[in-house]
PDB file of C-alpha atoms in Angstrom:
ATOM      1  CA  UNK A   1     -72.814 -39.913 -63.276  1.00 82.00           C
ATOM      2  CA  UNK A   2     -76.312 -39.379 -64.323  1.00 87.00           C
ATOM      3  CA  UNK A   3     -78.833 -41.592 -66.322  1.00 92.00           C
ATOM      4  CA  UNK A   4     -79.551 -39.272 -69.053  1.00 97.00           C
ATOM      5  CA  UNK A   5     -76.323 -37.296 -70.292  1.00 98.00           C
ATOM      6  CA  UNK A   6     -76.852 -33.371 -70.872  1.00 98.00           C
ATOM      7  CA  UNK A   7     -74.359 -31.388 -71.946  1.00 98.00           C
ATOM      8  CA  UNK A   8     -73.239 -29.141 -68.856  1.00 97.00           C
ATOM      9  CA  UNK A   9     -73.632 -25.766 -70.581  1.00 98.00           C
ATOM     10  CA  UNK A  10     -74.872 -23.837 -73.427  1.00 98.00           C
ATOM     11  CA  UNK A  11     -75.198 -20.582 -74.165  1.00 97.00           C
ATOM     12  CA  UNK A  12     -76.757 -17.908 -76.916  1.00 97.00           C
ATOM     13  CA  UNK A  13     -77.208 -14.237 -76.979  1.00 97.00           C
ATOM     14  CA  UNK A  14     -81.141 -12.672 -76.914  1.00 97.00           C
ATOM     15  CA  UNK A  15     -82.688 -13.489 -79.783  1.00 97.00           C
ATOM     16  CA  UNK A  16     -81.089 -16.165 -80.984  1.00 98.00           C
ATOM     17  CA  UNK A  17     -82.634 -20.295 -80.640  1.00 98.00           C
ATOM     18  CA  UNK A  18     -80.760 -22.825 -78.078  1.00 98.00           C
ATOM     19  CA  UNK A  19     -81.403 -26.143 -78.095  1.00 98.00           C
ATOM     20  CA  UNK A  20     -80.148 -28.751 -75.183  1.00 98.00           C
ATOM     21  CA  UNK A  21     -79.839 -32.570 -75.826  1.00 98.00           C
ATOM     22  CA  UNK A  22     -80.567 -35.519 -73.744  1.00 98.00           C
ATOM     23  CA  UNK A  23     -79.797 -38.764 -74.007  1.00 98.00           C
ATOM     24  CA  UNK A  24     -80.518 -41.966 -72.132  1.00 98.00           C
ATOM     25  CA  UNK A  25     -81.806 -45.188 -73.484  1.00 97.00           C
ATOM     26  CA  UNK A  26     -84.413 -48.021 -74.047  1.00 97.00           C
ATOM     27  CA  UNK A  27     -85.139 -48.339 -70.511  1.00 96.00           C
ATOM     28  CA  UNK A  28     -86.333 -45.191 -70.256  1.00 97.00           C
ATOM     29  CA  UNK A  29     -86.547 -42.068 -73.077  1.00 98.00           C
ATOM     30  CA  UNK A  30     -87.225 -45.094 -75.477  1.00 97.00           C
ATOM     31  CA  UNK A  31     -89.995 -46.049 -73.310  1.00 96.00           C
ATOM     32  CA  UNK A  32     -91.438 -43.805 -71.830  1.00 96.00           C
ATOM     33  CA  UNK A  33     -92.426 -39.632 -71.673  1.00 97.00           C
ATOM     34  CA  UNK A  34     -89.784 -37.149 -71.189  1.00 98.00           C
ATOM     35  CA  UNK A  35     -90.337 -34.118 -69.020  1.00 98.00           C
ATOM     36  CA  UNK A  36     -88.029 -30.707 -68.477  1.00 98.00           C
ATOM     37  CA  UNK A  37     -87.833 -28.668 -65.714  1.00 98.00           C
ATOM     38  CA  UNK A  38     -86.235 -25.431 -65.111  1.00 98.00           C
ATOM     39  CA  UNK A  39     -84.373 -24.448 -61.992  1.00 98.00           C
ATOM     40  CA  UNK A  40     -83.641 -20.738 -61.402  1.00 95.00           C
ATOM     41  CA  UNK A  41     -81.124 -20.426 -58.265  1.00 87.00           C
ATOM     42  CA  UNK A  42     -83.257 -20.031 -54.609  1.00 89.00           C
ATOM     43  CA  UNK A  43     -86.945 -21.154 -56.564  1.00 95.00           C
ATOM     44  CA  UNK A  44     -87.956 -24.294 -56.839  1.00 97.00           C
ATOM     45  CA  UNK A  45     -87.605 -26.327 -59.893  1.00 98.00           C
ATOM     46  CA  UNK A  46     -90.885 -25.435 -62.500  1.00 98.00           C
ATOM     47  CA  UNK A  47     -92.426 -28.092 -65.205  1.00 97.00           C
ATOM     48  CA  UNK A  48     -91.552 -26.503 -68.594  1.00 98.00           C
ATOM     49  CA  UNK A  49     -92.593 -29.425 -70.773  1.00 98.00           C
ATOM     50  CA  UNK A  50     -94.607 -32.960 -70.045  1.00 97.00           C
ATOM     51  CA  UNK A  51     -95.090 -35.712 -72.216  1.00 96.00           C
ATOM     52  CA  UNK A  52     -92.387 -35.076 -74.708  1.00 97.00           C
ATOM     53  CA  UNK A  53     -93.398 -31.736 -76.408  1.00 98.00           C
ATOM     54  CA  UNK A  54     -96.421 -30.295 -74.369  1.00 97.00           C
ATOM     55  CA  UNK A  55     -96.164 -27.148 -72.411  1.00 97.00           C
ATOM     56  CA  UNK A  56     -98.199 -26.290 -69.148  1.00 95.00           C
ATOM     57  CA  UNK A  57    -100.228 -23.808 -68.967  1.00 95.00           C
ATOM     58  CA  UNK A  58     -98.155 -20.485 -68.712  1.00 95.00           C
ATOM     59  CA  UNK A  59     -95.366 -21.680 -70.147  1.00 97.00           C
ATOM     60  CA  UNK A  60     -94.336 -19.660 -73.578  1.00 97.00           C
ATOM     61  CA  UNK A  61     -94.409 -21.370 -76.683  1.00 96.00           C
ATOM     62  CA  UNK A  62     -90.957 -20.253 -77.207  1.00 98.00           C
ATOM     63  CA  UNK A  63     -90.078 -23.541 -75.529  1.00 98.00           C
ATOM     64  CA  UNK A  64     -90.472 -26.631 -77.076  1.00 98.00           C
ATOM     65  CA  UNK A  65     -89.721 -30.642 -76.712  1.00 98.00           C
ATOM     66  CA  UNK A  66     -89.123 -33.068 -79.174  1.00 98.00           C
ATOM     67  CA  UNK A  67     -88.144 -36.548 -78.639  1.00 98.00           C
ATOM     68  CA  UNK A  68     -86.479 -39.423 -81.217  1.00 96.00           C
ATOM     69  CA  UNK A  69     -85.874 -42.639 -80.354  1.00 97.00           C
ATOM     70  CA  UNK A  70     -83.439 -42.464 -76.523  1.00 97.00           C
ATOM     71  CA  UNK A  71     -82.639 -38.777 -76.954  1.00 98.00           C
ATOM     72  CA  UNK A  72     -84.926 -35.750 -76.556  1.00 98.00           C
ATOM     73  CA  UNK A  73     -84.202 -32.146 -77.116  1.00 98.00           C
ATOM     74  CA  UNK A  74     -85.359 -28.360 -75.562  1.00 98.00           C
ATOM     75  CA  UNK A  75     -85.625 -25.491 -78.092  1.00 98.00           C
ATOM     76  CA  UNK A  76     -85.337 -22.435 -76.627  1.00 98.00           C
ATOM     77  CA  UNK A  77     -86.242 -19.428 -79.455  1.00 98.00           C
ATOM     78  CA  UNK A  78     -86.192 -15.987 -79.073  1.00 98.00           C
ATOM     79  CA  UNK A  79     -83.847 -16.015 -76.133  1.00 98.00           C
ATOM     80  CA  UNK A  80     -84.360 -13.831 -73.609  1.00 97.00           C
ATOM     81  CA  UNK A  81     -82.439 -13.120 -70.660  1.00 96.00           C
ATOM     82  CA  UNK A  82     -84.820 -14.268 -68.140  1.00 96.00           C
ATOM     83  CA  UNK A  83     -84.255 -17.891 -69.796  1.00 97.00           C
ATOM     84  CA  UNK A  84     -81.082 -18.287 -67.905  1.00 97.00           C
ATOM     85  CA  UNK A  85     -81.343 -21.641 -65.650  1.00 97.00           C
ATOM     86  CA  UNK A  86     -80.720 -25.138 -65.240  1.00 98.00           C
ATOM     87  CA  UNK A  87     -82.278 -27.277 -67.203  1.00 98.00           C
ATOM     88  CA  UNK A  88     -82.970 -30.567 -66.523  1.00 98.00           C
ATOM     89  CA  UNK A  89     -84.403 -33.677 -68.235  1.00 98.00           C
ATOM     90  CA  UNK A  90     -85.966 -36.400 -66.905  1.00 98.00           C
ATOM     91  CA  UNK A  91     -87.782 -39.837 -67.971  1.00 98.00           C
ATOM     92  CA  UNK A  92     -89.250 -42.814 -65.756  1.00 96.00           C
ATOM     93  CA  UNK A  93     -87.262 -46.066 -66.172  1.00 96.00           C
ATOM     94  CA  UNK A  94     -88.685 -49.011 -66.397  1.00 95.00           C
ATOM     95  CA  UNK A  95     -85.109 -50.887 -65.004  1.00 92.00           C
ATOM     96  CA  UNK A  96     -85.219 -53.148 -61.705  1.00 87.00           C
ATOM     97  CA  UNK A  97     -88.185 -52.174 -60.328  1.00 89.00           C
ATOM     98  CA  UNK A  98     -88.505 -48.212 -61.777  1.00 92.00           C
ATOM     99  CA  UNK A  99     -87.387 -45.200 -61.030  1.00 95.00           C
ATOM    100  CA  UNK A 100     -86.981 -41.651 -62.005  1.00 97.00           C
ATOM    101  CA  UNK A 101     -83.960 -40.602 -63.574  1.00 97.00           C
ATOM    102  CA  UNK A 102     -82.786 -37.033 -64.443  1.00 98.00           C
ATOM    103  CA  UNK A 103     -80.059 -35.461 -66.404  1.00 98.00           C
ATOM    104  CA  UNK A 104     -77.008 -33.661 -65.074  1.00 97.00           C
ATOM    105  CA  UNK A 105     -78.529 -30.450 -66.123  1.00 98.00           C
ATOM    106  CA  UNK A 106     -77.892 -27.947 -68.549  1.00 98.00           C
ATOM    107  CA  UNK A 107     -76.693 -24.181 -67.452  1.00 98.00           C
ATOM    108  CA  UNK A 108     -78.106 -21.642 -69.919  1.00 98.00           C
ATOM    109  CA  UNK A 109     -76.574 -18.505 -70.017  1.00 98.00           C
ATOM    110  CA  UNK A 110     -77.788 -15.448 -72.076  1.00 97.00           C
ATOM    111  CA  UNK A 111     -74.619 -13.675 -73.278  1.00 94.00           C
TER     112      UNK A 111
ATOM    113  CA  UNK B   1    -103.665 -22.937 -56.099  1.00 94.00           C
ATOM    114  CA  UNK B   2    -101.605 -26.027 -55.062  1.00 96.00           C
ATOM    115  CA  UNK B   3     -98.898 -25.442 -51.921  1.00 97.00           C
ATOM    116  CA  UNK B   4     -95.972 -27.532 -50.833  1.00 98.00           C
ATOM    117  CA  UNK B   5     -94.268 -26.825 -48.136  1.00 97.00           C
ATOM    118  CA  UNK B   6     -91.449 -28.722 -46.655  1.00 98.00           C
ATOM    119  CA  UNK B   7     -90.150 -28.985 -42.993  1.00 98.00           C
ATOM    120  CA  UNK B   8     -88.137 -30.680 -41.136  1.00 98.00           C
ATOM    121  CA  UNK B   9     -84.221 -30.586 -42.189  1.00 98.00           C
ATOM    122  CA  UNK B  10     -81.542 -29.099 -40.117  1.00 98.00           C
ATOM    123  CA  UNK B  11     -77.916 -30.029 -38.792  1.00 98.00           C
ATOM    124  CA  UNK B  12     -77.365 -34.004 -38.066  1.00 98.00           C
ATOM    125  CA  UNK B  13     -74.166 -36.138 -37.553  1.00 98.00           C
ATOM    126  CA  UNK B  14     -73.419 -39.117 -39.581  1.00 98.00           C
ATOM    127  CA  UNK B  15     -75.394 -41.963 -38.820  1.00 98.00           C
ATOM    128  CA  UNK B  16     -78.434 -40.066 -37.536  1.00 98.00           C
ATOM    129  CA  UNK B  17     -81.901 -39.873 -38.303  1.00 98.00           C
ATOM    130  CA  UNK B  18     -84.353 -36.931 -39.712  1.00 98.00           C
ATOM    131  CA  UNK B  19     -87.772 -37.044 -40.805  1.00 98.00           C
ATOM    132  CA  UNK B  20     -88.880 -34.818 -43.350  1.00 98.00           C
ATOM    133  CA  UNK B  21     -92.378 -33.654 -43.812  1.00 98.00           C
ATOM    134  CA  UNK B  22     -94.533 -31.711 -47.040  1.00 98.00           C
ATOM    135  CA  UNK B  23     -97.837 -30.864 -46.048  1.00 98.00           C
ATOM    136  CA  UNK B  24    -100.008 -30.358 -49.212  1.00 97.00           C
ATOM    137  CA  UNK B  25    -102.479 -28.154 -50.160  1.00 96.00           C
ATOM    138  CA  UNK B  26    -104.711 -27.457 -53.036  1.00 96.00           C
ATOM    139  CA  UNK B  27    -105.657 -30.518 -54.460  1.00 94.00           C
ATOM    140  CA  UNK B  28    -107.127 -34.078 -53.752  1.00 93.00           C
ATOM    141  CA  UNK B  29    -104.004 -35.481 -51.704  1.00 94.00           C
ATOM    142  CA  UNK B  30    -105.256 -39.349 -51.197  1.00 92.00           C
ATOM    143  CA  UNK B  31    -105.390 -39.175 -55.510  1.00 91.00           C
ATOM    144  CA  UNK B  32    -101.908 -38.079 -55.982  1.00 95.00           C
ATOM    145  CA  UNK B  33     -98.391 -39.876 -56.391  1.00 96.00           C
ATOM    146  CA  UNK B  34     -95.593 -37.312 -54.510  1.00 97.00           C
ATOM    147  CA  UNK B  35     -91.997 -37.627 -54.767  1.00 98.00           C
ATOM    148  CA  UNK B  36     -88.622 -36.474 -52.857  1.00 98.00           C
ATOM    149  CA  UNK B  37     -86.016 -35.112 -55.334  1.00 98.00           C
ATOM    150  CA  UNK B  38     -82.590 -33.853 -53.867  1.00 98.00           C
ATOM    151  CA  UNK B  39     -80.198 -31.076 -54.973  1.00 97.00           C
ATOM    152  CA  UNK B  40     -76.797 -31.639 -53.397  1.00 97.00           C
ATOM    153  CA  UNK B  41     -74.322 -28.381 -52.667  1.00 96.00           C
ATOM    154  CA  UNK B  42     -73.182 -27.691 -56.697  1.00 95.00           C
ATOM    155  CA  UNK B  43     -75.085 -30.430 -58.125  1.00 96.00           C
ATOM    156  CA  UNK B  44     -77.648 -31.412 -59.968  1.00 96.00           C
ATOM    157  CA  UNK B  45     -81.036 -32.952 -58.906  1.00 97.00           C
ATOM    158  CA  UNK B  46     -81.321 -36.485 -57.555  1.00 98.00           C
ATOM    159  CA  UNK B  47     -84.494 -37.980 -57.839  1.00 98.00           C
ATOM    160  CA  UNK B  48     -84.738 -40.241 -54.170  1.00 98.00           C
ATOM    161  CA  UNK B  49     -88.181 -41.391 -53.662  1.00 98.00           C
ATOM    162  CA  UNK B  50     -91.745 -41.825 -55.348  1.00 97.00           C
ATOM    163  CA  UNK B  51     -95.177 -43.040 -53.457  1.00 96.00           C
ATOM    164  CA  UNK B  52     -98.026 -43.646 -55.115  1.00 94.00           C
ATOM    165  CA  UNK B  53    -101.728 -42.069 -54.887  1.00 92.00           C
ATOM    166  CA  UNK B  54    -102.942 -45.161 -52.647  1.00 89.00           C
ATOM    167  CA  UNK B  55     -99.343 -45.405 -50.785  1.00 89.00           C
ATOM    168  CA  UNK B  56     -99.663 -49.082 -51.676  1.00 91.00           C
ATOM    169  CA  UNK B  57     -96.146 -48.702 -54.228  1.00 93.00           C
ATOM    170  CA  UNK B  58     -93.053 -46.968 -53.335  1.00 96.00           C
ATOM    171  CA  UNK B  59     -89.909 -46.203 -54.850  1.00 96.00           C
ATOM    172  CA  UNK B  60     -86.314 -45.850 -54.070  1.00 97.00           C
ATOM    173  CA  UNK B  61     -83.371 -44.626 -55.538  1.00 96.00           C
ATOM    174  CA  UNK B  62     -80.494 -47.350 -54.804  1.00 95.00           C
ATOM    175  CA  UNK B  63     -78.390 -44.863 -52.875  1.00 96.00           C
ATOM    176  CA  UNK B  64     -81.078 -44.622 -50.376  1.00 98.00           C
ATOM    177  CA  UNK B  65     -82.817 -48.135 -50.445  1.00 97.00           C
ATOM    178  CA  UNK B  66     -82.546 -49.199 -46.890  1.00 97.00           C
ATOM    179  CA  UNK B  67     -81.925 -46.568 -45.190  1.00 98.00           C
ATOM    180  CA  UNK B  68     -84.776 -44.106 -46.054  1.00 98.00           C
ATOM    181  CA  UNK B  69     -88.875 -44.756 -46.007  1.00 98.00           C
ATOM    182  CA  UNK B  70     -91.006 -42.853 -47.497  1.00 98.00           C
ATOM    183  CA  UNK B  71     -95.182 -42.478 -46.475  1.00 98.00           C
ATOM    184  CA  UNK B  72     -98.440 -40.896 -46.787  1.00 97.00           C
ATOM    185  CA  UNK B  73    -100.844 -39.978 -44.128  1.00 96.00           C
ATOM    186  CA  UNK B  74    -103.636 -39.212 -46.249  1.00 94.00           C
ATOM    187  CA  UNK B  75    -105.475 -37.170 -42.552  1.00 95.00           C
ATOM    188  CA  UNK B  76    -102.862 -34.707 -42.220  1.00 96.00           C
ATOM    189  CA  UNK B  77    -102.177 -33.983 -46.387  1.00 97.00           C
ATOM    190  CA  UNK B  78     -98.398 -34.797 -45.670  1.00 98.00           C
ATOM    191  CA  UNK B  79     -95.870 -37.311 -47.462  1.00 98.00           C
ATOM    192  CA  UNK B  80     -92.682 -37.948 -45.325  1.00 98.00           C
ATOM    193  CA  UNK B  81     -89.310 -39.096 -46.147  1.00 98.00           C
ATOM    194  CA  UNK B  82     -87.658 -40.876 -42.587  1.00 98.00           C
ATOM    195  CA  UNK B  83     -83.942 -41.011 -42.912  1.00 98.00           C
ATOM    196  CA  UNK B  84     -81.834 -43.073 -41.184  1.00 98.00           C
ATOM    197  CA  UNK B  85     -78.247 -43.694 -41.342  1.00 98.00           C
ATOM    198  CA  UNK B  86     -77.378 -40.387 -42.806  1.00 98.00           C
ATOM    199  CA  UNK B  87     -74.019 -40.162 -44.299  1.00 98.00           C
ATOM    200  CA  UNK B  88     -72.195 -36.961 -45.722  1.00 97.00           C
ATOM    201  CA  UNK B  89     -73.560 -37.279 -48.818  1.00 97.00           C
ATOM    202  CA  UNK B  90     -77.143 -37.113 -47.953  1.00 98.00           C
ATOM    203  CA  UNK B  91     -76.193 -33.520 -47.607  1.00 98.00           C
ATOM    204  CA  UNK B  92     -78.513 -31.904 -49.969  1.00 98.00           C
ATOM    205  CA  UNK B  93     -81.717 -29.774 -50.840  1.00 98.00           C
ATOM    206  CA  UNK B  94     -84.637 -31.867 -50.250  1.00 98.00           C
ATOM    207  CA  UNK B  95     -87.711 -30.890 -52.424  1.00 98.00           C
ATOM    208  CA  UNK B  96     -91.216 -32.635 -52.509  1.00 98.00           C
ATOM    209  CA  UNK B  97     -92.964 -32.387 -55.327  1.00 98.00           C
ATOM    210  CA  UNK B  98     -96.602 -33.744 -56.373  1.00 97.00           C
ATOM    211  CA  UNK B  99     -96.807 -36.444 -59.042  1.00 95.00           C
ATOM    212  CA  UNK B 100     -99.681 -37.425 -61.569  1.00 87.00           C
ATOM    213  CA  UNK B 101    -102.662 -39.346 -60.591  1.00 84.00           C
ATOM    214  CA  UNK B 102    -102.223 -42.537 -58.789  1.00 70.00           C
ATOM    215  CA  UNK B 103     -99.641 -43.577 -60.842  1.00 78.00           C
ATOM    216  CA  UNK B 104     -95.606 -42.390 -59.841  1.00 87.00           C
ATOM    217  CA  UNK B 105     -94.919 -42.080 -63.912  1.00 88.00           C
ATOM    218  CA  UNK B 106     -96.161 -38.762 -64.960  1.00 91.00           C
ATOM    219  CA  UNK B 107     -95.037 -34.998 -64.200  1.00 94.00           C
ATOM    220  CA  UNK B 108     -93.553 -33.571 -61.198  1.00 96.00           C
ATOM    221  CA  UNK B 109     -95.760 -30.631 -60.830  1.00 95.00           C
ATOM    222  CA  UNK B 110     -95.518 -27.732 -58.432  1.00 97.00           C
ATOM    223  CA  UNK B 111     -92.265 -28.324 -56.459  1.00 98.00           C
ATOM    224  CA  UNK B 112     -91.956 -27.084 -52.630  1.00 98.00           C
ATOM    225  CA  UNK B 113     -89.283 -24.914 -51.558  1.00 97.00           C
ATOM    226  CA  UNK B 114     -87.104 -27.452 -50.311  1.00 97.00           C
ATOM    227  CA  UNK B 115     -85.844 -28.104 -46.920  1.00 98.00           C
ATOM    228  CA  UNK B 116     -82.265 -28.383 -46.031  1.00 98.00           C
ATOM    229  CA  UNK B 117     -80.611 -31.561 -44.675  1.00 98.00           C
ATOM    230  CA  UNK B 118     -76.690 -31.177 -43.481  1.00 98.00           C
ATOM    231  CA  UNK B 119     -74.935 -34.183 -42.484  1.00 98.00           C
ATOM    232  CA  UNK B 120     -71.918 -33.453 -40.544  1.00 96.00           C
ATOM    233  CA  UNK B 121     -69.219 -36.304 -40.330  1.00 88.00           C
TER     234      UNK B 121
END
């Protein structure tokens, strides 16, 4: 069972906006930034947003982070097919002596 | 361009040892926290192990503490994870990635390809 709960799927057709929840808790989303990654199968996992709601470099600005309190959310507009992944949330948690924690992902599919 | 690349799984039996290596590239190593996340066969990722720039802090997730060490050698540009007392559920896609500056706190950013570790029981 993970840290931060994600809800296993979601899905949308092109076009349309997605957006994926996570949750966790003081310890960590309520303390500290939230990151998302996305994982297409056989790549390695890319850095879609840092620090809550900023976007690296290359990264379209059809993707965007928000955070509230212990949850945090991915918007995904203007779907495209290309968008379908894993996505994954994670936080640093300041618990016992710290430690990363992730979500149990989120598979996107574009209908 | 920063490079990651991972080496060092393969094919061990229960209770063994492996040590995994990611040789860097790219970027000022010795300033750099690196990690070890995991993907297990039709899972999601585990995070398992943070060091920091220095190598003076590391981190462990608990269903590793123990039996894994993670270090630096700051000459060779490679972090390493040593696992001992593999069990069946170590089975898994290892993948280093590089952290933020000094600190173990801040993005994961580039991932390696990921080496794969089987643990046979």
């Amino acid at each position: 069972q993970s840290v931060l709960t994600q809800p296993p799927s979601a899905s949308g057709t092109p076009g349309q906006r997605v957006t994926i929840s996570c949750s966790g808790s003081s310890s960590n989303i309520g303390s500290n930034y939230v990151y998302w990654y996305q994982h297409l199968p056989g790549t390695a996992p890319k850095l879609l947003i840092y620090r809550n709601n900023q976007r690296p470099s290359g990264v379209p600005d059809r993707f965007s982070g928000s955070k509230s309190d212990t949850s945090a959310s991915l918007a995904i507009s203007g779907l495209r097919s290309e968008d379908e992944a894993a996505y994954y949330c994670a936080a640093w948690d300041d618990s016992l002596s710290g430690h990363w924690v992730f979500g149990g992902g989120t598979k996107l599919t574009v209908l | 361009e920063v490079h990651l690349l991972e080496s060092g799984g393969g094919l061990v039996q229960s209770g063994g040892s492996l040590r995994l290596s990611c040789a860097a590239s790219g970027f000022t190593f010795g300033s750099y926290a690196m990690s070890w996340v995991r993907q297990p066969p039709g899972k999601g990722l585990e995070w398992v192990s943070s060091i920091s720039g220095s190598g003076g802090s590391t981190y462990y997730a608990d269903s590793v503490k123990g039996r894994f060490t993670i270090s630096r050698d700051e000459s060779e540009n490679t972090v390493y994870l040593q696992m001992n007392s593999l069990r069946a559920d170590d089975t898994a896609l290892y993948y280093c990635a590089k952290g933020a500056i000094f600190g173990v706190a801040g993005a994961l950013d580039p991932w390696g390809q990921g080496t794969l570790v089987t643990v046979s029981s």
